[in-house]
XYZ file of C-alpha atoms in Angstrom:
354
model
C 13.957 21.109 6.122
C 17.019 23.277 6.813
C 20.211 22.367 8.610
C 22.024 25.543 9.703
C 20.655 27.197 6.535
C 21.439 24.244 4.243
C 18.286 22.952 2.531
C 17.445 19.255 2.500
C 14.454 17.787 0.703
C 13.540 15.006 3.155
C 10.988 12.461 4.202
C 10.814 11.332 7.821
C 9.398 8.018 8.970
C 8.787 6.407 12.363
C 7.180 3.168 13.327
C 4.421 2.901 15.890
C 6.981 1.696 18.376
C 7.625 4.737 20.603
C 11.198 3.660 21.213
C 12.034 3.165 17.477
C 14.367 5.750 15.885
C 13.206 8.339 13.445
C 14.504 7.706 9.938
C 15.081 10.702 7.664
C 15.925 10.300 3.960
C 16.932 13.401 2.147
C 18.528 14.902 -0.949
C 20.753 17.976 -0.905
C 23.699 19.751 -2.478
C 26.972 18.539 -0.996
C 29.378 21.403 -0.383
C 31.891 22.672 2.139
C 29.077 24.739 3.709
C 26.926 21.655 4.088
C 29.709 19.709 5.867
C 30.249 22.744 8.122
C 26.558 22.556 8.996
C 27.050 18.911 9.956
C 29.941 19.943 12.161
C 32.544 18.354 9.878
C 35.548 20.574 9.110
C 38.112 19.456 6.494
C 41.436 21.060 5.675
C 41.145 24.400 3.856
C 40.698 24.028 0.085
C 39.697 20.371 0.125
C 36.279 21.039 -1.414
C 34.799 23.660 -3.732
C 31.553 23.713 -5.644
C 28.557 21.449 -4.979
C 27.300 18.006 -6.026
C 23.944 16.221 -5.709
C 23.939 13.850 -2.689
C 21.677 11.813 -0.494
C 21.649 11.377 3.242
C 19.958 9.066 5.720
C 19.654 10.212 9.279
C 18.836 7.734 12.004
C 17.726 9.596 15.177
C 17.576 7.277 18.198
C 15.618 8.307 21.208
C 17.967 10.002 23.677
C 21.125 9.493 21.613
C 23.047 11.490 18.970
C 21.900 11.063 15.366
C 23.687 8.716 13.032
C 24.141 9.550 9.353
C 25.075 7.915 6.055
C 25.867 10.119 3.108
C 26.497 9.301 -0.582
C 27.270 11.307 -3.722
C 28.471 10.894 -7.263
C 30.619 14.036 -6.843
C 29.775 15.684 -10.148
C 29.928 19.394 -9.646
C 32.313 19.166 -6.698
C 36.041 19.838 -7.090
C 38.366 18.045 -4.724
C 42.070 18.480 -3.960
C 44.612 16.755 -1.739
C 47.628 18.987 -1.842
C 50.102 16.692 -0.026
C 49.636 14.165 -2.882
C 49.397 16.664 -5.664
C 45.980 15.247 -6.674
C 42.914 17.121 -7.868
C 39.472 16.202 -9.197
C 37.834 18.595 -11.626
C 34.260 19.561 -10.747
C 32.857 17.933 -13.902
C 34.499 14.536 -13.230
C 32.386 11.770 -11.721
C 33.311 9.740 -8.699
C 31.857 8.213 -5.562
C 31.758 9.410 -1.970
C 30.365 7.378 0.930
C 30.510 8.724 4.485
C 28.911 7.497 7.677
C 29.212 8.498 11.332
C 27.665 10.227 14.275
C 26.453 13.814 14.688
C 26.004 15.921 17.782
C 28.391 17.569 20.222
C 31.054 14.915 19.689
C 30.806 14.112 15.942
C 32.690 11.140 14.448
C 33.177 9.778 10.888
C 33.687 6.042 11.171
C 33.731 5.374 7.430
C 34.986 7.433 4.564
C 35.428 6.140 1.029
C 36.264 8.376 -1.899
C 36.870 7.102 -5.407
C 37.474 9.262 -8.468
C 39.660 9.129 -11.592
C 43.226 8.381 -10.349
C 42.270 8.324 -6.648
C 40.996 5.961 -3.939
C 40.826 6.639 -0.212
C 39.363 4.457 2.541
C 39.415 5.205 6.270
C 37.894 7.256 9.063
C 38.046 10.889 10.305
C 38.648 12.004 13.874
C 36.869 15.240 14.845
C 37.157 17.311 18.016
C 34.071 18.272 20.080
C 32.408 20.866 17.903
C 33.562 19.259 14.678
C 37.077 20.628 14.059
C 39.303 18.294 12.045
C 41.779 16.336 14.204
C 43.044 13.571 11.929
C 42.179 11.261 9.061
C 43.285 7.663 9.444
C 43.273 6.191 5.970
C 43.857 2.453 5.708
C 44.620 3.013 2.053
C 45.202 5.954 -0.290
C 45.978 5.253 -3.941
C 46.743 8.298 -6.087
C 47.695 8.684 -9.702
C 49.183 5.152 -10.076
C 52.319 6.327 -8.176
C 51.192 6.352 -4.559
C 49.642 3.398 -2.710
C 50.002 3.399 1.062
C 48.194 3.814 4.406
C 48.264 7.420 5.490
C 47.404 9.467 8.552
C 46.769 13.212 8.156
C 47.038 15.216 11.393
C 45.805 18.754 11.908
C 48.408 21.350 12.734
C 46.217 24.383 13.257
C 44.076 26.830 11.366
C 45.283 27.579 7.868
C 48.106 25.039 7.956
C 48.139 21.864 5.779
C 47.977 18.656 7.773
C 51.040 16.625 8.790
C 51.334 13.446 6.699
C 52.416 10.104 8.232
C 52.986 7.220 5.876
C 53.261 3.722 7.412
C 54.025 1.102 4.783
C 53.004 0.879 1.161
C 54.896 2.060 -1.931
C 55.641 5.120 -4.056
C 56.747 5.049 -7.681
C 58.701 8.249 -8.267
C 58.306 7.834 -12.029
C 54.672 8.811 -11.823
C 54.901 11.422 -9.134
C 53.432 14.778 -10.232
C 55.556 17.854 -10.754
C 54.969 20.163 -7.817
C 52.394 19.270 -5.217
C 49.307 21.420 -5.699
C 51.022 24.505 -4.216
C 54.203 25.304 -2.411
C 52.735 24.940 1.096
C 55.302 23.250 3.396
C 53.803 19.912 4.447
C 55.754 17.924 7.067
C 55.910 14.151 6.412
C 57.070 11.199 8.431
C 57.602 8.249 6.173
C 58.199 4.556 6.883
C 57.787 3.193 3.357
C 58.064 -0.424 2.141
C 59.173 0.447 -1.414
C 60.327 3.588 -3.182
C 60.538 2.450 -6.839
C 62.918 4.208 -9.263
C 62.791 1.773 -12.215
C 61.258 -1.638 -12.964
C 64.350 -3.301 -11.456
C 65.704 -0.676 -9.030
C 64.002 0.329 -5.757
C 64.873 1.575 -2.334
C 63.183 -0.571 0.346
C 62.558 -0.096 4.039
C 62.679 3.678 3.581
C 62.635 5.792 6.738
C 62.547 9.578 6.336
C 61.459 12.899 7.834
C 60.529 15.096 4.916
C 58.911 18.364 3.908
C 56.738 18.399 0.815
C 56.279 21.607 -1.157
C 57.296 21.804 -4.841
C 59.103 18.474 -4.332
C 60.313 16.544 -1.245
C 63.136 17.603 1.014
C 64.824 15.793 3.926
C 67.057 12.933 4.911
C 66.394 9.242 4.542
C 67.763 5.778 5.285
C 66.949 2.798 3.019
C 68.208 -0.395 1.444
C 69.014 -1.014 -2.232
C 66.528 -3.653 -3.484
C 66.316 -5.059 0.044
C 70.091 -5.440 0.404
C 72.823 -2.896 1.275
C 71.883 0.001 3.541
C 72.272 3.486 2.187
C 71.526 6.975 3.417
C 70.954 10.237 1.660
C 68.896 13.337 1.112
C 65.996 14.371 -1.085
C 65.821 17.897 -2.460
C 63.274 19.708 -4.669
C 64.366 20.484 -8.222
C 61.882 22.315 -10.540
C 58.889 20.902 -8.764
C 60.254 17.329 -8.620
C 62.689 15.550 -6.355
C 66.441 14.885 -6.708
C 68.015 12.104 -4.693
C 71.531 12.127 -3.133
C 72.737 8.660 -2.110
C 75.724 7.772 0.110
C 76.921 4.266 0.940
C 79.816 2.761 2.859
C 80.170 -0.297 0.517
C 80.044 0.800 -3.120
C 80.578 -2.724 -4.405
C 77.477 -3.988 -2.612
C 75.461 -0.938 -3.726
C 76.297 -1.693 -7.374
C 75.662 -5.429 -6.934
C 72.248 -5.010 -5.230
C 71.221 -2.368 -7.781
C 71.874 -4.948 -10.547
C 74.493 -2.756 -12.211
C 77.851 -4.497 -11.612
C 78.686 -7.649 -9.657
C 82.534 -7.569 -9.591
C 83.376 -4.598 -7.382
C 84.202 -4.934 -3.744
C 84.243 -2.207 -1.038
C 84.680 1.511 -1.497
C 82.703 4.617 -0.590
C 79.793 5.545 -2.846
C 78.365 8.988 -3.592
C 75.655 9.513 -6.186
C 73.046 12.088 -7.237
C 69.951 11.336 -9.315
C 68.180 14.333 -10.882
C 64.788 14.020 -12.620
C 65.171 14.419 -16.364
C 63.659 17.620 -17.715
C 62.673 16.136 -21.062
C 60.933 12.935 -20.025
C 60.821 10.094 -17.489
C 63.948 8.858 -15.739
C 66.974 10.429 -14.090
C 70.256 12.044 -15.005
C 72.883 10.669 -12.638
C 76.446 11.207 -11.534
C 78.348 8.813 -9.271
C 81.732 8.761 -7.600
C 83.372 5.776 -5.908
C 86.596 5.901 -3.869
C 88.771 2.918 -3.135
C 86.989 -0.048 -4.700
C 88.463 -3.311 -6.014
C 87.547 -4.922 -9.324
C 87.446 -8.697 -8.906
C 87.012 -11.489 -11.469
C 88.409 -9.088 -14.059
C 89.507 -10.271 -17.490
C 92.977 -11.913 -17.581
C 94.411 -9.078 -19.709
C 93.619 -6.529 -16.992
C 95.354 -8.667 -14.368
C 98.383 -8.954 -16.641
C 98.535 -5.218 -17.296
C 98.239 -4.509 -13.596
C 100.920 -6.999 -12.687
C 103.594 -5.580 -15.042
C 104.055 -2.550 -12.797
C 105.703 -2.600 -9.375
C 102.744 -0.695 -7.964
C 100.371 -3.281 -9.416
C 102.318 -6.153 -7.869
C 102.239 -4.491 -4.428
C 98.527 -3.814 -4.876
C 97.733 -7.475 -5.611
C 99.727 -8.502 -2.516
C 97.243 -6.485 -0.415
C 94.194 -8.324 -1.719
C 92.526 -9.923 -4.759
C 91.526 -7.812 -7.681
C 92.629 -4.448 -9.062
C 92.350 -1.399 -6.780
C 90.847 1.737 -8.297
C 91.300 4.845 -6.263
C 88.543 6.745 -8.053
C 85.608 5.736 -10.264
C 83.482 8.526 -11.763
C 80.596 8.262 -14.213
C 77.764 10.212 -15.745
C 74.690 8.213 -16.707
C 71.020 8.277 -17.579
C 68.340 6.027 -16.095
C 65.753 5.594 -18.837
C 62.770 3.252 -19.196
C 64.225 -0.257 -19.574
C 67.932 0.725 -19.634
C 70.768 2.650 -18.072
C 72.991 4.606 -20.456
C 76.552 5.353 -19.306
C 77.551 8.459 -21.241
C 81.002 8.966 -19.756
C 83.098 7.421 -17.059
C 86.573 6.469 -15.837
C 88.181 4.249 -13.277
C 91.662 5.281 -12.212
C 94.120 3.315 -10.099
C 97.771 3.576 -9.274
C 98.781 1.244 -12.130
C 95.739 1.179 -14.450
C 93.031 3.439 -15.884
C 89.823 2.412 -17.662
C 87.194 4.437 -19.568
C 83.501 3.569 -19.228
C 80.566 3.936 -21.593
C 77.752 1.776 -22.892
C 74.191 0.602 -22.215
C 72.913 -1.707 -19.511
C 69.540 -3.277 -20.313
Protein backbone atom coordinates (compact mmCIF):
# COMPACT_ATOMS: atom_id res chain seq x y z
CA UNK A 1 0.00 0.00 0.00
CA UNK A 2 1.02 3.64 -0.30
CA UNK A 3 0.62 6.46 2.22
CA UNK A 4 0.92 9.81 0.46
CA UNK A 5 3.39 8.19 -1.93
CA UNK A 6 5.34 6.35 0.81
CA UNK A 7 5.35 2.59 0.20
CA UNK A 8 4.43 0.15 2.98
CA UNK A 9 4.54 -3.63 2.65
CA UNK A 10 1.55 -4.52 4.79
CA UNK A 11 -0.84 -7.25 5.86
CA UNK A 12 -4.32 -6.29 7.06
CA UNK A 13 -6.44 -8.48 9.32
CA UNK A 14 -9.96 -8.19 10.73
CA UNK A 15 -12.02 -10.55 12.84
CA UNK A 16 -15.53 -11.64 11.91
CA UNK A 17 -16.85 -9.15 14.46
CA UNK A 18 -18.10 -6.26 12.32
CA UNK A 19 -17.26 -3.76 15.07
CA UNK A 20 -13.69 -5.00 15.57
CA UNK A 21 -10.88 -2.71 14.36
CA UNK A 22 -8.79 -3.46 11.32
CA UNK A 23 -5.16 -4.32 12.21
CA UNK A 24 -2.46 -3.46 9.68
CA UNK A 25 1.14 -4.65 10.16
CA UNK A 26 3.66 -3.18 7.78
CA UNK A 27 7.32 -2.64 6.99
CA UNK A 28 8.67 0.54 5.43
CA UNK A 29 11.63 2.94 5.21
CA UNK A 30 11.51 5.49 8.02
CA UNK A 31 12.41 8.96 6.78
CA UNK A 32 11.41 12.58 7.15
CA UNK A 33 9.14 12.14 4.10
CA UNK A 34 7.37 9.20 5.74
CA UNK A 35 6.72 11.17 8.94
CA UNK A 36 5.39 14.03 6.82
CA UNK A 37 3.00 11.53 5.22
CA UNK A 38 1.81 10.56 8.71
CA UNK A 39 1.21 14.24 9.44
CA UNK A 40 4.12 14.45 11.90
CA UNK A 41 6.42 17.44 11.38
CA UNK A 42 9.65 17.69 13.39
CA UNK A 43 12.06 20.65 13.58
CA UNK A 44 14.06 21.19 10.39
CA UNK A 45 17.17 19.04 10.12
CA UNK A 46 16.18 16.53 12.82
CA UNK A 47 16.22 13.58 10.40
CA UNK A 48 18.06 12.68 7.22
CA UNK A 49 18.38 9.39 5.37
CA UNK A 50 16.15 6.35 5.93
CA UNK A 51 16.05 3.29 8.20
CA UNK A 52 14.06 0.03 8.11
CA UNK A 53 11.04 0.20 10.41
CA UNK A 54 7.79 -1.53 11.27
CA UNK A 55 4.38 -0.08 11.97
CA UNK A 56 1.09 -1.39 13.32
CA UNK A 57 -2.06 0.52 12.50
CA UNK A 58 -5.21 -0.08 14.50
CA UNK A 59 -8.21 1.35 12.64
CA UNK A 60 -11.31 1.43 14.84
CA UNK A 61 -14.69 1.82 13.24
CA UNK A 62 -15.67 5.49 13.15
CA UNK A 63 -12.53 6.74 14.95
CA UNK A 64 -9.07 7.98 13.96
CA UNK A 65 -6.40 5.29 13.41
CA UNK A 66 -3.89 4.50 16.13
CA UNK A 67 -0.30 3.64 15.32
CA UNK A 68 2.79 2.08 16.91
CA UNK A 69 6.11 2.45 15.11
CA UNK A 70 9.52 0.91 15.82
CA UNK A 71 12.94 1.08 14.19
CA UNK A 72 16.59 0.19 14.81
CA UNK A 73 17.57 3.54 13.21
CA UNK A 74 20.45 2.21 11.09
CA UNK A 75 20.59 4.34 7.96
CA UNK A 76 18.94 7.33 9.59
CA UNK A 77 20.99 10.31 10.79
CA UNK A 78 19.60 12.26 13.75
CA UNK A 79 20.55 15.61 15.24
CA UNK A 80 19.39 17.69 18.21
CA UNK A 81 21.11 21.04 17.75
CA UNK A 82 20.16 22.59 21.12
CA UNK A 83 22.12 19.77 22.83
CA UNK A 84 24.92 19.56 20.28
CA UNK A 85 24.12 15.84 19.73
CA UNK A 86 24.16 13.89 16.48
CA UNK A 87 23.79 10.25 15.48
CA UNK A 88 25.60 9.08 12.39
CA UNK A 89 23.47 7.22 9.86
CA UNK A 90 25.41 3.97 10.31
CA UNK A 91 25.00 3.89 14.12
CA UNK A 92 22.34 1.62 15.59
CA UNK A 93 19.73 2.72 18.09
CA UNK A 94 16.07 2.27 18.96
CA UNK A 95 13.00 4.34 18.19
CA UNK A 96 9.51 3.60 19.48
CA UNK A 97 6.62 5.93 18.74
CA UNK A 98 2.90 5.53 19.29
CA UNK A 99 -0.06 7.83 18.91
CA UNK A 100 -3.09 8.82 16.89
CA UNK A 101 -3.41 9.79 13.24
CA UNK A 102 -6.08 11.79 11.47
CA UNK A 103 -7.02 15.49 11.44
CA UNK A 104 -5.80 15.97 15.01
CA UNK A 105 -2.67 13.78 15.27
CA UNK A 106 -0.98 13.11 18.59
CA UNK A 107 2.17 11.28 19.72
CA UNK A 108 1.58 10.01 23.24
CA UNK A 109 4.83 8.05 23.50
CA UNK A 110 8.26 8.74 22.06
CA UNK A 111 11.41 6.90 23.10
CA UNK A 112 14.73 7.31 21.32
CA UNK A 113 17.92 5.59 22.40
CA UNK A 114 21.23 5.75 20.56
CA UNK A 115 24.91 5.97 21.49
CA UNK A 116 25.20 8.84 23.97
CA UNK A 117 21.51 9.72 23.91
CA UNK A 118 18.19 8.81 25.52
CA UNK A 119 14.89 10.67 25.22
CA UNK A 120 11.47 9.76 26.60
CA UNK A 121 8.27 11.78 26.33
CA UNK A 122 5.46 12.85 24.03
CA UNK A 123 4.96 15.25 21.12
CA UNK A 124 2.18 17.81 20.73
CA UNK A 125 1.03 18.44 17.17
CA UNK A 126 -1.32 21.05 15.77
CA UNK A 127 -4.32 20.08 13.63
CA UNK A 128 -2.73 19.12 10.34
CA UNK A 129 0.42 17.78 12.04
CA UNK A 130 2.65 20.82 12.52
CA UNK A 131 5.05 20.50 15.45
CA UNK A 132 3.90 22.40 18.56
CA UNK A 133 6.05 21.04 21.38
CA UNK A 134 7.90 18.01 22.70
CA UNK A 135 7.44 17.29 26.40
CA UNK A 136 10.33 15.03 27.34
CA UNK A 137 10.24 13.59 30.85
CA UNK A 138 13.94 12.85 30.44
CA UNK A 139 16.70 13.63 27.97
CA UNK A 140 20.18 12.27 28.60
CA UNK A 141 22.87 13.36 26.16
CA UNK A 142 26.57 12.64 26.02
CA UNK A 143 27.01 11.98 29.75
CA UNK A 144 26.83 15.72 30.45
CA UNK A 145 23.10 16.49 30.18
CA UNK A 146 20.36 14.72 32.16
CA UNK A 147 17.12 16.66 32.63
CA UNK A 148 13.44 16.95 31.72
CA UNK A 149 13.07 19.23 28.70
CA UNK A 150 10.28 20.91 26.79
CA UNK A 151 10.91 22.02 23.21
CA UNK A 152 8.46 24.62 21.90
CA UNK A 153 8.00 25.58 18.25
CA UNK A 154 8.77 29.20 17.36
CA UNK A 155 7.82 29.22 13.70
CA UNK A 156 8.96 27.92 10.35
CA UNK A 157 12.72 27.66 10.00
CA UNK A 158 13.47 28.60 13.63
CA UNK A 159 14.95 26.16 16.17
CA UNK A 160 12.58 25.39 19.05
CA UNK A 161 12.71 27.18 22.40
CA UNK A 162 14.21 24.97 25.14
CA UNK A 163 12.76 24.87 28.67
CA UNK A 164 14.70 22.86 31.25
CA UNK A 165 12.93 22.08 34.53
CA UNK A 166 15.22 20.27 36.97
CA UNK A 167 17.98 17.76 36.32
CA UNK A 168 21.69 18.41 35.97
CA UNK A 169 24.36 19.51 33.51
CA UNK A 170 28.06 18.71 33.80
CA UNK A 171 29.92 21.44 31.93
CA UNK A 172 33.07 19.29 31.76
CA UNK A 173 31.43 17.08 29.15
CA UNK A 174 29.52 19.73 27.21
CA UNK A 175 30.44 19.71 23.51
CA UNK A 176 32.22 22.58 21.85
CA UNK A 177 29.72 24.51 19.82
CA UNK A 178 26.16 23.30 19.55
CA UNK A 179 25.59 21.76 16.15
CA UNK A 180 25.46 25.15 14.43
CA UNK A 181 25.34 28.78 15.47
CA UNK A 182 21.54 29.04 15.39
CA UNK A 183 20.33 31.18 18.29
CA UNK A 184 18.25 28.92 20.55
CA UNK A 185 16.43 30.61 23.47
CA UNK A 186 16.53 28.64 26.72
CA UNK A 187 14.75 29.03 30.05
CA UNK A 188 16.56 27.01 32.69
CA UNK A 189 15.62 25.99 36.22
CA UNK A 190 18.38 23.48 36.89
CA UNK A 191 19.03 21.42 40.03
CA UNK A 192 22.80 21.10 39.53
CA UNK A 193 25.36 22.70 37.21
CA UNK A 194 28.53 20.73 37.94
CA UNK A 195 31.97 22.30 37.44
CA UNK A 196 34.20 19.72 39.20
CA UNK A 197 33.70 16.60 41.32
CA UNK A 198 33.40 18.82 44.41
CA UNK A 199 32.20 22.16 43.03
CA UNK A 200 28.74 22.81 41.63
CA UNK A 201 26.20 25.57 41.27
CA UNK A 202 22.79 24.45 42.54
CA UNK A 203 19.29 25.85 42.14
CA UNK A 204 20.33 27.53 38.89
CA UNK A 205 17.81 29.89 37.32
CA UNK A 206 18.69 31.46 33.97
CA UNK A 207 17.40 32.88 30.71
CA UNK A 208 19.96 31.94 28.07
CA UNK A 209 20.64 31.82 24.37
CA UNK A 210 22.51 28.81 22.98
CA UNK A 211 24.56 29.14 19.80
CA UNK A 212 28.29 28.40 19.82
CA UNK A 213 28.09 28.38 23.64
CA UNK A 214 25.59 29.73 26.16
CA UNK A 215 24.92 33.40 26.84
CA UNK A 216 22.78 35.08 29.49
CA UNK A 217 22.39 35.90 33.17
CA UNK A 218 21.87 33.42 36.00
CA UNK A 219 21.28 33.15 39.73
CA UNK A 220 22.48 30.12 41.70
CA UNK A 221 23.97 28.84 44.97
CA UNK A 222 27.47 27.52 45.58
CA UNK A 223 27.17 23.83 46.52
CA UNK A 224 23.70 24.56 47.93
CA UNK A 225 24.94 27.40 50.15
CA UNK A 226 25.71 31.05 49.37
CA UNK A 227 23.72 32.74 46.62
CA UNK A 228 25.64 34.14 43.67
CA UNK A 229 24.72 35.73 40.38
CA UNK A 230 26.56 36.11 37.14
CA UNK A 231 26.62 35.77 33.41
CA UNK A 232 27.50 33.09 30.87
CA UNK A 233 29.21 34.05 27.61
CA UNK A 234 30.36 32.01 24.58
CA UNK A 235 34.12 31.60 24.11
CA UNK A 236 35.42 29.59 21.14
CA UNK A 237 32.34 27.41 21.02
CA UNK A 238 32.26 26.81 24.79
CA UNK A 239 30.99 28.81 27.75
CA UNK A 240 32.80 31.17 30.13
CA UNK A 241 31.26 31.97 33.52
CA UNK A 242 31.37 35.31 35.36
CA UNK A 243 30.45 35.05 39.05
CA UNK A 244 29.56 37.86 41.48
CA UNK A 245 28.82 37.43 45.17
CA UNK A 246 28.13 39.76 48.10
CA UNK A 247 29.88 37.53 50.67
CA UNK A 248 33.25 36.39 49.38
CA UNK A 249 34.09 34.51 52.57
CA UNK A 250 30.96 32.37 52.27
CA UNK A 251 31.58 31.78 48.56
CA UNK A 252 35.08 30.45 49.30
CA UNK A 253 33.85 28.37 52.25
CA UNK A 254 30.94 26.73 50.36
CA UNK A 255 33.20 26.08 47.36
CA UNK A 256 35.53 24.14 49.67
CA UNK A 257 38.47 26.42 48.89
CA UNK A 258 39.07 28.41 52.12
CA UNK A 259 37.24 28.43 55.46
CA UNK A 260 38.82 31.38 57.25
CA UNK A 261 37.65 34.42 55.29
CA UNK A 262 34.67 36.54 56.32
CA UNK A 263 32.73 39.05 54.21
CA UNK A 264 33.89 40.96 51.18
CA UNK A 265 32.68 41.34 47.60
CA UNK A 266 33.60 38.55 45.17
CA UNK A 267 34.20 38.79 41.40
CA UNK A 268 35.45 35.85 39.37
CA UNK A 269 35.68 34.64 35.78
CA UNK A 270 36.07 31.00 34.70
CA UNK A 271 37.17 30.42 31.09
CA UNK A 272 37.24 26.90 29.56
CA UNK A 273 40.81 25.73 29.06
CA UNK A 274 41.88 25.54 25.42
CA UNK A 275 44.23 22.56 25.95
CA UNK A 276 42.05 20.18 27.95
CA UNK A 277 39.32 19.86 30.58
CA UNK A 278 38.88 22.43 33.32
CA UNK A 279 38.93 26.21 33.60
CA UNK A 280 41.39 29.06 33.76
CA UNK A 281 40.21 31.46 36.46
CA UNK A 282 40.79 34.89 37.84
CA UNK A 283 39.22 36.21 41.04
CA UNK A 284 39.15 39.49 42.92
CA UNK A 285 37.90 40.06 46.46
CA UNK A 286 37.47 43.46 48.10
CA UNK A 287 37.27 44.01 51.85
CA UNK A 288 37.50 40.53 53.38
CA UNK A 289 38.81 39.52 56.80
CA UNK A 290 41.12 36.60 57.46
CA UNK A 291 40.11 34.90 60.73
CA UNK A 292 41.80 32.11 62.69
CA UNK A 293 45.07 33.16 61.07
CA UNK A 294 48.45 31.90 62.35
CA UNK A 295 49.73 33.75 65.46
CA UNK A 296 52.67 35.23 63.53
CA UNK A 297 50.30 37.03 61.16
CA UNK A 298 48.36 38.51 64.10
CA UNK A 299 51.63 39.68 65.68
CA UNK A 300 52.84 41.27 62.44
CA UNK A 301 49.51 43.00 62.00
CA UNK A 302 49.51 44.26 65.56
CA UNK A 303 52.93 45.90 65.41
CA UNK A 304 51.57 48.72 63.24
CA UNK A 305 49.23 51.46 64.39
CA UNK A 306 46.96 50.74 61.42
CA UNK A 307 46.87 47.07 62.36
CA UNK A 308 45.89 47.87 65.96
CA UNK A 309 43.05 50.12 64.76
CA UNK A 310 41.97 47.42 62.32
CA UNK A 311 41.75 44.76 65.03
CA UNK A 312 39.69 47.11 67.18
CA UNK A 313 37.06 47.14 64.42
CA UNK A 314 36.63 43.38 64.36
CA UNK A 315 38.39 40.02 64.65
CA UNK A 316 40.90 38.97 62.05
CA UNK A 317 43.10 40.79 59.57
CA UNK A 318 41.42 43.04 57.02
CA UNK A 319 42.61 42.72 53.42
CA UNK A 320 41.44 45.48 51.13
CA UNK A 321 42.16 43.50 47.96
CA UNK A 322 42.74 39.81 47.20
CA UNK A 323 43.59 38.86 43.62
CA UNK A 324 44.52 35.46 42.21
CA UNK A 325 44.97 33.55 38.98
CA UNK A 326 44.25 29.83 39.12
CA UNK A 327 43.43 26.71 37.13
CA UNK A 328 40.64 24.25 37.92
CA UNK A 329 41.97 20.86 36.77
CA UNK A 330 40.64 17.33 37.30
CA UNK A 331 41.08 16.58 41.01
CA UNK A 332 42.83 19.82 41.98
CA UNK A 333 42.92 23.62 41.86
CA UNK A 334 46.30 25.19 41.06
CA UNK A 335 46.91 28.75 42.27
CA UNK A 336 49.52 30.15 39.91
CA UNK A 337 49.75 33.65 41.26
CA UNK A 338 47.98 35.70 43.90
CA UNK A 339 48.21 38.40 46.51
CA UNK A 340 46.29 39.69 49.50
CA UNK A 341 46.98 43.32 50.42
CA UNK A 342 45.84 45.18 53.52
CA UNK A 343 46.72 48.45 55.16
CA UNK A 344 49.30 46.83 57.40
CA UNK A 345 50.09 43.47 55.76
CA UNK A 346 50.56 41.84 52.37
CA UNK A 347 50.64 38.12 51.51
CA UNK A 348 51.52 36.27 48.30
CA UNK A 349 49.53 33.20 47.27
CA UNK A 350 50.45 30.09 45.27
CA UNK A 351 50.06 26.36 45.63
CA UNK A 352 47.78 23.41 44.93
CA UNK A 353 44.46 22.51 46.56
CA UNK A 354 43.51 18.84 46.17
